[in-house]
Coordinates of C-alpha atoms in Angstrom, one line a residue:
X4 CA 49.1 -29.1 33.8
X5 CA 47.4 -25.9 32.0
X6 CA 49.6 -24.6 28.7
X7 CA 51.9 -22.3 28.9
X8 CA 53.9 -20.4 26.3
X9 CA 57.7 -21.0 25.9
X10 CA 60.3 -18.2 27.8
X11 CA 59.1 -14.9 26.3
X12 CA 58.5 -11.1 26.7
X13 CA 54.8 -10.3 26.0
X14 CA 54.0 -6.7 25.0
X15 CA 50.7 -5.2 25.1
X16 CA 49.9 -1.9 22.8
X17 CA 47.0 -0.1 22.6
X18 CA 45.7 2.0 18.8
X19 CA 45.8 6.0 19.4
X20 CA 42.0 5.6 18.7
X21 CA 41.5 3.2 22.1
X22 CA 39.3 1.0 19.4
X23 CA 41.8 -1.9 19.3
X24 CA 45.0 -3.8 21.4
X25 CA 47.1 -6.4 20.3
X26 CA 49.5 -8.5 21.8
X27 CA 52.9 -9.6 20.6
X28 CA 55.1 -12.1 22.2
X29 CA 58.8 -12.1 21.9
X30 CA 60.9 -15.3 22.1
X31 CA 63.4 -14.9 25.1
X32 CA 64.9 -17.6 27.2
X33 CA 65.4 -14.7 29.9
X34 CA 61.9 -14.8 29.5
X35 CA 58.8 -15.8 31.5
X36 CA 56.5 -18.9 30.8
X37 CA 52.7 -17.9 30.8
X38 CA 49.9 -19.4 31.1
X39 CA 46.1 -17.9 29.5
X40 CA 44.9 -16.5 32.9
X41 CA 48.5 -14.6 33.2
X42 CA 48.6 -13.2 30.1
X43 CA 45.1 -11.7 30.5
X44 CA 45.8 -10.3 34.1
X45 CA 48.8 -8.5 32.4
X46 CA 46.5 -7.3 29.7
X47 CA 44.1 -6.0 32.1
X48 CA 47.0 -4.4 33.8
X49 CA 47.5 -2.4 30.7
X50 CA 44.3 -0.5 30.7
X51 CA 42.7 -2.5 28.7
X52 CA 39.6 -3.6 30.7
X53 CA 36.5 -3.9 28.0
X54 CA 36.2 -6.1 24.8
X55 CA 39.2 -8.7 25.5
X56 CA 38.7 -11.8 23.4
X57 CA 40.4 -14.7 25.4
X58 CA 39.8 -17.0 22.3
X59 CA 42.9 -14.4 20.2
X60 CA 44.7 -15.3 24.0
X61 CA 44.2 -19.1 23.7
X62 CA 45.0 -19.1 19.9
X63 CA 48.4 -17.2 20.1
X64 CA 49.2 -20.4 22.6
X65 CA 47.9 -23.6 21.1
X66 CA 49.1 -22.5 17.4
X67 CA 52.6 -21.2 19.1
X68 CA 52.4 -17.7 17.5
X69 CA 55.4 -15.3 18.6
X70 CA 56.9 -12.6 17.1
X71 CA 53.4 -11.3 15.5
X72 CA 51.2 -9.0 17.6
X73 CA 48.0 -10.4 17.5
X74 CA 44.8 -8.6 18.2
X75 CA 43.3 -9.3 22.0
X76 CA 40.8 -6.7 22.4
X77 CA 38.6 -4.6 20.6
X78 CA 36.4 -1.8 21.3
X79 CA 32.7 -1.1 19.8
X80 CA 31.7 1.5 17.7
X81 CA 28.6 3.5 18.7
X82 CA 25.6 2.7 16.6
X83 CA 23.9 5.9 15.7
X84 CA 20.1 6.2 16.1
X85 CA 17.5 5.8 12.7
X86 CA 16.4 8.7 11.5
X87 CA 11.9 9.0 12.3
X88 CA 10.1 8.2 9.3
X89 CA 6.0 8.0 8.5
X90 CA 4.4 5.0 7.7
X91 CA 1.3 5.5 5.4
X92 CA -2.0 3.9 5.6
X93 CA -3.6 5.6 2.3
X94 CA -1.8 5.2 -1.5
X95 CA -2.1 7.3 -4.3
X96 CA -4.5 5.1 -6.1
X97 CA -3.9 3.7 -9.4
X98 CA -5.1 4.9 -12.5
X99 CA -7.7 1.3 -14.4
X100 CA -5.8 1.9 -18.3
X101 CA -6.7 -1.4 -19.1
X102 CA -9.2 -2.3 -21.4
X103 CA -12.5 -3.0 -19.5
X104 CA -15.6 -5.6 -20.5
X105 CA -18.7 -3.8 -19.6
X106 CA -22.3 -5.8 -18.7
X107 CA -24.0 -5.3 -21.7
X108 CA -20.6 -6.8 -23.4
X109 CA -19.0 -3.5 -24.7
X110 CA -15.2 -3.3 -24.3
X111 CA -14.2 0.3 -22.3
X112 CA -10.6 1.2 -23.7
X113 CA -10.5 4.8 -21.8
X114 CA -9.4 4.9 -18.3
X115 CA -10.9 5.7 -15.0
X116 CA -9.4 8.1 -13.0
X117 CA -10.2 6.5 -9.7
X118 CA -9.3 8.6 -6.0
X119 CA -8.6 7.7 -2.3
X120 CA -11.7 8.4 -0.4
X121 CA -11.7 7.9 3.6
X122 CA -13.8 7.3 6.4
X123 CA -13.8 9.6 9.5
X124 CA -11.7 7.7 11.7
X125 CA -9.5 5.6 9.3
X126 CA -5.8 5.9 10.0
X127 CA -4.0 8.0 7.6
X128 CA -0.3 7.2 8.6
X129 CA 1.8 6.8 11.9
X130 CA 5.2 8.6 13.1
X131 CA 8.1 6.2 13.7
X132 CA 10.2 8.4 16.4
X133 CA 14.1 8.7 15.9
X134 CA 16.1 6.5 18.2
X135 CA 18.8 7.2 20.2
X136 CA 21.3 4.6 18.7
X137 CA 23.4 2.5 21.2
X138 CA 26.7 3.2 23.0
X139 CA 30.0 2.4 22.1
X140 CA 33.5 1.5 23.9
X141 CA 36.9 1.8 23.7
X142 CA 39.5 -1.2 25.3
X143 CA 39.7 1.3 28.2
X144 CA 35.9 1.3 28.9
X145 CA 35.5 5.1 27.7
X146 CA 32.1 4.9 26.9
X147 CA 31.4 6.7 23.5
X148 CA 27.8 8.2 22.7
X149 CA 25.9 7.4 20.0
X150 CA 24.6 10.6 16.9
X151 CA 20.8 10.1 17.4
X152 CA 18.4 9.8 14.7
X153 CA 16.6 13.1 13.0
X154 CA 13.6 13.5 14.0
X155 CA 11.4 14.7 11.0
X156 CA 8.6 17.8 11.0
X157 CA 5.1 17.1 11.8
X158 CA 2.9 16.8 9.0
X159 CA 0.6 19.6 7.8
X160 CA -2.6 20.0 5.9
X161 CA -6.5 19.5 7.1
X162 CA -9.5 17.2 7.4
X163 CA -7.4 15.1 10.3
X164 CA -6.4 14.7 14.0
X165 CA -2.9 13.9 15.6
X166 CA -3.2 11.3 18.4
X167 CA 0.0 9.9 19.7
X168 CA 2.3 10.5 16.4
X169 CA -0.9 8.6 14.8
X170 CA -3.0 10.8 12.1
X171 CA -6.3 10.0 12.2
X172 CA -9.1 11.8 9.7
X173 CA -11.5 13.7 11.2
X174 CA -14.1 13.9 8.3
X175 CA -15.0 11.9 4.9
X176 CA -13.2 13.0 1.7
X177 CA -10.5 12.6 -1.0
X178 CA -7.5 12.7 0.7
X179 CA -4.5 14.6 -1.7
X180 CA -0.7 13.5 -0.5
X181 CA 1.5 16.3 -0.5
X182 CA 4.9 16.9 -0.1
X183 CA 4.0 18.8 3.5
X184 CA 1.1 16.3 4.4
X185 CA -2.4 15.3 3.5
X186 CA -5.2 17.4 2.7
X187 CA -9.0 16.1 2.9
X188 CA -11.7 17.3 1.1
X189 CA -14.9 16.4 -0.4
X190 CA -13.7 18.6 -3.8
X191 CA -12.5 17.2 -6.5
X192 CA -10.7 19.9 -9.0
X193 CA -10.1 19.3 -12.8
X194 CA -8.1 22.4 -13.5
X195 CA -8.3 21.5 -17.3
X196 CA -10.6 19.2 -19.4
X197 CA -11.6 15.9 -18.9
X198 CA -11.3 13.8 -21.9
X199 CA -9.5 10.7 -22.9
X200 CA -6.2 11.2 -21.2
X201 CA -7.6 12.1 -18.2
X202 CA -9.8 9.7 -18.1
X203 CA -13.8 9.3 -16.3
X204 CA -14.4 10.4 -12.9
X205 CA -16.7 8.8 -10.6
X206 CA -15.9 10.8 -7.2
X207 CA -17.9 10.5 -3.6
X208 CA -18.1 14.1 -3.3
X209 CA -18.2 17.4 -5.2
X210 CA -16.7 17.8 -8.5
X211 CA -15.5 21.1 -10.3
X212 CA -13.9 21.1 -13.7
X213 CA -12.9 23.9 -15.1
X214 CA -12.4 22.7 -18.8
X215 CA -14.8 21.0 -21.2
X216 CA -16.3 17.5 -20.9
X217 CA -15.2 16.1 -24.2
X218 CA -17.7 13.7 -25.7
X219 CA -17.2 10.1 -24.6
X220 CA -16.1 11.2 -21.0
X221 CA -18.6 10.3 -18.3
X222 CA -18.6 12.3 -14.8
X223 CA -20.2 11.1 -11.7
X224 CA -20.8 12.5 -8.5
X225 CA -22.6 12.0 -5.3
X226 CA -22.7 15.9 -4.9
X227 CA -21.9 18.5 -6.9
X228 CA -20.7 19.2 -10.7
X229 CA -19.6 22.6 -11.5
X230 CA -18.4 22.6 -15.6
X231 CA -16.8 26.2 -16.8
X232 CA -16.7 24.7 -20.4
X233 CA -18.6 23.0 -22.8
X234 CA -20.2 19.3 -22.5
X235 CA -20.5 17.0 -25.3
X236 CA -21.8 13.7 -26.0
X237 CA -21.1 12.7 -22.3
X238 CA -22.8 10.9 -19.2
X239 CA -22.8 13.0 -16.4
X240 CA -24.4 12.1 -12.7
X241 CA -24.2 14.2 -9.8
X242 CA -26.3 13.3 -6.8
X243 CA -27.2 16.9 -5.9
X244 CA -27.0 19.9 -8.7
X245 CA -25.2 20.4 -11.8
X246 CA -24.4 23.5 -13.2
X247 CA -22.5 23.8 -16.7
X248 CA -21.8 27.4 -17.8
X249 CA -21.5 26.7 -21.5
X250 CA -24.0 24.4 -22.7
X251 CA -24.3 20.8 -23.8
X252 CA -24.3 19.6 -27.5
X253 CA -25.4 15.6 -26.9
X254 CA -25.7 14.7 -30.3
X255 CA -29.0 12.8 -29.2
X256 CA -26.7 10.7 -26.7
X257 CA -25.4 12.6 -24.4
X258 CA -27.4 13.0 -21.0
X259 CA -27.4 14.8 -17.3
X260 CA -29.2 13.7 -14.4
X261 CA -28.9 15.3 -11.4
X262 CA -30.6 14.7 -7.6
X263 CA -31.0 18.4 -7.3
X264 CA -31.2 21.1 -9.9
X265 CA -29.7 21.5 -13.2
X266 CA -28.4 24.6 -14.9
X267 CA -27.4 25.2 -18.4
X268 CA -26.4 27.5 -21.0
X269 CA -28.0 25.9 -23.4
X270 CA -28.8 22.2 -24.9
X271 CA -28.7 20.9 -28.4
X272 CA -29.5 17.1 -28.9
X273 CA -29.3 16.2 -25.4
X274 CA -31.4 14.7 -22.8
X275 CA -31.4 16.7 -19.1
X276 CA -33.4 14.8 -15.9
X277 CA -33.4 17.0 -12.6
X278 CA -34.9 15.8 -9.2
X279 CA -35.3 19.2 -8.6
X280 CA -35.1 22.2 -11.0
X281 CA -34.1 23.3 -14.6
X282 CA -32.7 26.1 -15.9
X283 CA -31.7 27.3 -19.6
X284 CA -31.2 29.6 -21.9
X285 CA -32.0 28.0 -24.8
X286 CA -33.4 24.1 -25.6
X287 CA -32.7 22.9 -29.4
X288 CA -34.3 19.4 -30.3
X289 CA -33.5 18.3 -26.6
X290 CA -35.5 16.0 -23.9
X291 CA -35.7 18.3 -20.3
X292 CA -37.5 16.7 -17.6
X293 CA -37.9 18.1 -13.8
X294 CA -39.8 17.1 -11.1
X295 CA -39.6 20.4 -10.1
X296 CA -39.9 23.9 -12.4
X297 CA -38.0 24.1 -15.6
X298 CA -37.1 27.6 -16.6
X299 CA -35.9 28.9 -20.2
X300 CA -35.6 32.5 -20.5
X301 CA -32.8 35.3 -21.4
X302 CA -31.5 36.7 -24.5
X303 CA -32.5 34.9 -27.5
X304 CA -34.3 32.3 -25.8
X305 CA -36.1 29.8 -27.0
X306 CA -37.9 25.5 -27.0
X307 CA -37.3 24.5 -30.4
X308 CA -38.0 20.9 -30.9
X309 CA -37.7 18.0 -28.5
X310 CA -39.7 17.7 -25.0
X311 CA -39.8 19.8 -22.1
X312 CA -41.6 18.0 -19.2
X313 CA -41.8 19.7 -15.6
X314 CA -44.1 18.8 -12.8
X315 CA -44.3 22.0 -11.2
X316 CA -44.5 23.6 -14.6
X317 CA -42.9 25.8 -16.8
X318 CA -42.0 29.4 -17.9
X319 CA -40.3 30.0 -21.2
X320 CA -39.4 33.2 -23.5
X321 CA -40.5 31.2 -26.6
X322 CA -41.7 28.0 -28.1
X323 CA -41.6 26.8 -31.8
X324 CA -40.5 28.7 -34.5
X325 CA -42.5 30.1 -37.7
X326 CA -41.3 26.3 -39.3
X327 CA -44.3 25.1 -36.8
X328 CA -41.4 22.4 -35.9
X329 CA -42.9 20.0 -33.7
X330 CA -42.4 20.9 -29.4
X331 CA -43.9 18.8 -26.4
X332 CA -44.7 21.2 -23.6
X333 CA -46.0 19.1 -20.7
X334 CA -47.0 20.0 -17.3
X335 CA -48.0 18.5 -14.1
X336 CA -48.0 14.7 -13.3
X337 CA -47.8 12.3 -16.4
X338 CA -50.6 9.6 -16.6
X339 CA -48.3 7.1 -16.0
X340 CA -47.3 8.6 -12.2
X341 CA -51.2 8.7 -11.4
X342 CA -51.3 5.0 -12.6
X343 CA -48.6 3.6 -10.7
X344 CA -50.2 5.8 -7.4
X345 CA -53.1 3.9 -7.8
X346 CA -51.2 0.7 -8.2
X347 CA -49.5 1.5 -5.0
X348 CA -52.8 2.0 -3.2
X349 CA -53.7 -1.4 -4.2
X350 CA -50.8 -2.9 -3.5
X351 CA -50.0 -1.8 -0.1
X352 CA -53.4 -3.1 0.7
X353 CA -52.7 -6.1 -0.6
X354 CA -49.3 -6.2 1.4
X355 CA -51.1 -5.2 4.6
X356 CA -53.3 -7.6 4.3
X357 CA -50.8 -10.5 4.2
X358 CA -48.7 -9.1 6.9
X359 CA -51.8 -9.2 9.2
X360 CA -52.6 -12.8 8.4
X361 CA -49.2 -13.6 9.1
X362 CA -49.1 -12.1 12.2
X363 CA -52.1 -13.4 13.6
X364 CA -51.0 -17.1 12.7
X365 CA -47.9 -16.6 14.5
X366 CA -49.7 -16.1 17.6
X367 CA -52.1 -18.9 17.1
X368 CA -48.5 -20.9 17.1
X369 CA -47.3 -19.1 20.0
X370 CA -49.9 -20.0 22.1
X371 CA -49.7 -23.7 20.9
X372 CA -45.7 -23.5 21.9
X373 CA -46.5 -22.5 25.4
X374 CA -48.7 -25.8 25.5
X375 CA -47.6 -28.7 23.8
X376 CA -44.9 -27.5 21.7
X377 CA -43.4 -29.8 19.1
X378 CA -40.4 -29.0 16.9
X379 CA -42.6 -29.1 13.6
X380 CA -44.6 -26.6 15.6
X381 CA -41.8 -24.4 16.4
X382 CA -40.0 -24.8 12.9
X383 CA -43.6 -23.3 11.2
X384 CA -43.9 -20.5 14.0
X385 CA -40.3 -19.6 12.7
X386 CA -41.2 -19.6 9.4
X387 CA -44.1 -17.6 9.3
X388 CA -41.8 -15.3 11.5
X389 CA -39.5 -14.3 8.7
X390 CA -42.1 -14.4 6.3
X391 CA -43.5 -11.3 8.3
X392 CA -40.0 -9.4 8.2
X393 CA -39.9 -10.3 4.4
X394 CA -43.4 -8.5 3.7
X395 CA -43.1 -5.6 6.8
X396 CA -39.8 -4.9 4.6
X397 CA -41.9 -4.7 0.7
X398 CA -44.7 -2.6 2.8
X399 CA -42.6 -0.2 3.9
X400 CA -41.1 -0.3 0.3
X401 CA -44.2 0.8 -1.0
X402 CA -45.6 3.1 1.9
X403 CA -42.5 5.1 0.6
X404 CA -42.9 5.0 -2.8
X405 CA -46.2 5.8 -2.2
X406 CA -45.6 9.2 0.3
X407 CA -43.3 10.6 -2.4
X408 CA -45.8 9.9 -5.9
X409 CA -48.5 11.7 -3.8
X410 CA -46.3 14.5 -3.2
X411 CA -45.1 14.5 -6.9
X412 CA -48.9 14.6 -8.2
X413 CA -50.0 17.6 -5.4
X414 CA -47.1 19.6 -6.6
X415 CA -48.1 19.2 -9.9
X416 CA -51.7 20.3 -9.4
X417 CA -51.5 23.8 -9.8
X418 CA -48.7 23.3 -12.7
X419 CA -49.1 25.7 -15.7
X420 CA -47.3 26.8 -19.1
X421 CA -46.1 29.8 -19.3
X422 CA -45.2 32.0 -22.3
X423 CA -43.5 35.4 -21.9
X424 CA -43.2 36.1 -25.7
X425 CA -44.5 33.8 -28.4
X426 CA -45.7 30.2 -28.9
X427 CA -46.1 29.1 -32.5
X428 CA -48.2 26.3 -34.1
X429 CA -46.3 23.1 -33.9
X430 CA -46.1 23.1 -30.2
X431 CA -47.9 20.7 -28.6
X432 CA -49.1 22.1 -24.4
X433 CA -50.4 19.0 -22.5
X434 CA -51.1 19.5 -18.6
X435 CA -52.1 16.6 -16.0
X436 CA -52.3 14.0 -19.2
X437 CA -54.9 16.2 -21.1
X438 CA -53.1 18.1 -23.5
X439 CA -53.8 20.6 -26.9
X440 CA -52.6 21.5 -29.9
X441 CA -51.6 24.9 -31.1
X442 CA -53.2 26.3 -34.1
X443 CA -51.8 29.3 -34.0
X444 CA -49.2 32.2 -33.0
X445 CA -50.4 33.4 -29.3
X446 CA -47.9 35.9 -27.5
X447 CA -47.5 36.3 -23.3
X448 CA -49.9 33.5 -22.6
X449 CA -50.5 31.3 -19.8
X450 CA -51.5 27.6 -20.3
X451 CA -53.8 26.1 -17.4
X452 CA -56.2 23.3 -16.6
X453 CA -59.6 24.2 -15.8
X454 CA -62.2 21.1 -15.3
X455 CA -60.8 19.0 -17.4
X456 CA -60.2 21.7 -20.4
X457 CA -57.2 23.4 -21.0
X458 CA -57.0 27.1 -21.3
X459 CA -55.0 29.9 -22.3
X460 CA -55.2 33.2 -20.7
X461 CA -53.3 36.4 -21.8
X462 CA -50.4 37.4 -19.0
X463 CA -51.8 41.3 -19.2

């Protein structure tokens, strides 16, 4: 026979908030005896239709509770929606402080300041959309709507693409996180110096600094490096033009190389290498070499000391001093690029030569294969095979080596020396590996080669 309660008067209340009902049943032998399914008939008969717990019902029975309103039904409180939120693909990157074991053994204690450089196409971050939350109840089924997430702004900046709240980049760069969005550029700004607390910059990209280069800093770039201040005993490396507005003092260390031109205030104790060309104001006990034109002109101008060495050739204000301090002045293609042209020539034919024996004893093999092929035969044919893309691969190497020393030396032909005020003894002219000494003062000349012979001939 299913339980039952003892005689009593149940009495079902619901909280002014609809969130809760309870139950209490008073002892009364006037009083009904009810069984689990009554009692929650009688429940439901007292609007309360949603969230009954039948376990509270069984409870009150098997432990005999009366007198005590138990709760038998609760409601649910909506759940309100999460607010959108950005995941991000791309990190501020971390700044290397650590002390650092170079190759050749040397501990680097200054830090690299290292940047986040993307791809076109790498994913920059991806919107999580609010949600809407889920709905609540009351005992009386009244359903109750959730508060739905907030949404947050779209993010702003440039250098990237919005596809499906995904932000894609749309060009190569550093990217800068700010507090609006990202920004993506191939720019890198120093607004002040770069020395030891800001540590050395090697950036994909172009560089502009608009402080000094303090000596020990080193500054690569594949692009360009713009410097407002001064450079001192530093490594700097762009892979297109550098341009420093006041000057370089290397203390016979310091160095700039550049893939394009290089352009200088002046240089004291330094070392400058240019792809393309240089200019200065003034050179002091400094090695300049361009395979293009080097330039040295403007107020006060002057080579004192050191090396100047330009394929294309030069034109200065004034060399030497009155001191006869010792100058190099060199023009045209060095003896050592005619050389290593003429070991090219013999190399490639060397190289050809190999690749065409190769080649033709593969085809002796592949003609055996299509007879009576064995697997020793087939093995060698293979071999011979990646021998071929092994030497096609050096050739090449050299052809190209080879295309740009011949265009060095024919730009280099024509190359001369010019001087638009004085030369003084001292100096040392040398053009196309034959070179002269100066004996004495000569104003507005022009240095040339002529059969073999250098000569000087007044500019008017």
């Amino acid at each position: 026979m299913e339980r039952q309660t003892r005689p009593c008067i149940p009495e079902v209340s619901i909280s002014d908030d609809k969130m809760s009902a309870k139950m209490k049943l008073t002892l009364n032998e006037e009083g009904s005896k009810w069984t689990v399914e009554e009692l929650k008939n009688l429940i439901i008969s007292k609007n309360v239709k949603t969230g009954i717990m039948e376990s509270s019902i069984c409870d009150v029975l098997d432990n005999e509770i009366y007198d005590i309103a138990i709760e038998i039904a609760r409601g649910k409180e909506p759940v309100p929606g999460k607010d959108g939120y950005y995941v991000y693909h791309v990190a501020m990157p971390e700044v290397e402080d650590t002390p650092k074991e170079l190759e050749d053994g040397t501990v680097q204690y200054v830090k690299t300041a290292s940047h986040t450089v993307v791809d076109e196409g790498d994913l920059l971050a991806e919107y999580v959309q609010a949600t809407n939350g889920e709905y609540g109840y009351t005992v009386d089924n009244t359903m109750l709507p959730p508060k739905r997430g907030k949404d947050l702004p779209r993010l702003k900046g440039k250098g990237f693409s919005i596809e499906e709240n995904r932000y894609i980049a749309s060009t190569h760069g550093m990217v800068e996180i700010t507090e609006r969005g990202f920004r993506i550029t191939n720019l890198l700004e120093v607004s002040g110096n770069v020395d030891i607390n800001y540590g050395h910059i090697d950036f994909d990209g172009d560089v502009n600094i608009r402080g000094d280069v303090k000596s020990g800093m080193n500054v690569k770039a594949t692009g360009n490096i713009e410097i407002t201040g001064h450079v001192g005993n530093c490594q700097i490396e762009a892979g297109k033009n550098i341009v420093v507005h006041n000057g370089m003092q290397g203390k016979f260390a310091g160095k700039l190389v550049a893939g394009g031109d290089i352009e200088c205030k002046f240089f004291e104790n330094s070392q400058a290498v240019a792809k393309g060309n240089i200019n200065v104001r003034s050179v002091m006990n400094s090695q300049l070499e361009a395979e293009g034109k080097v330039t040295v002109e403007g107020k006060d101008s002057v080579v004192l000391g050191g090396s100047v060495h330009a394929v294309q050739g030069m034109e200065l204000s004034e060399a030497g001093n009155e001191t006869e301090i010792e100058t190099l002045l060199v023009a045209g293609a060095l003896p050592d690029t005619l050389r290593r042209d003429a070991e090219l020539r013999g190399l490639i034919q060397k190289v050809e030569g190999e690749v065409d024996l190769l080649d033709r004893s593969a085809k002796v093999l592949e003609r055996m294969t299509n007879t009576n092929i064995t697997k020793e035969t087939n093995v060698r044919r293979m071999k011979i095979i990646q021998a071929k893309v092994i030497k096609s691969a050096e050739l090449k190497k050299y052809q190209l080596e080879k295309v740009r020393s011949e265009a060095l030396i024919h730009s280099g032909k024509d190359a001369s020396v010019v001087i638009q005020k004085v030369i003084f003894p001292g100096c040392h002219v040398e053009i196309a590996g034959t070179g002269v000494e100066v004996r004495q003062e000569m104003k507005h000349v022009k240095f040339v080669l002529r059969d073999g012979i250098i000569e000087a001939a007044l500019l008017y």
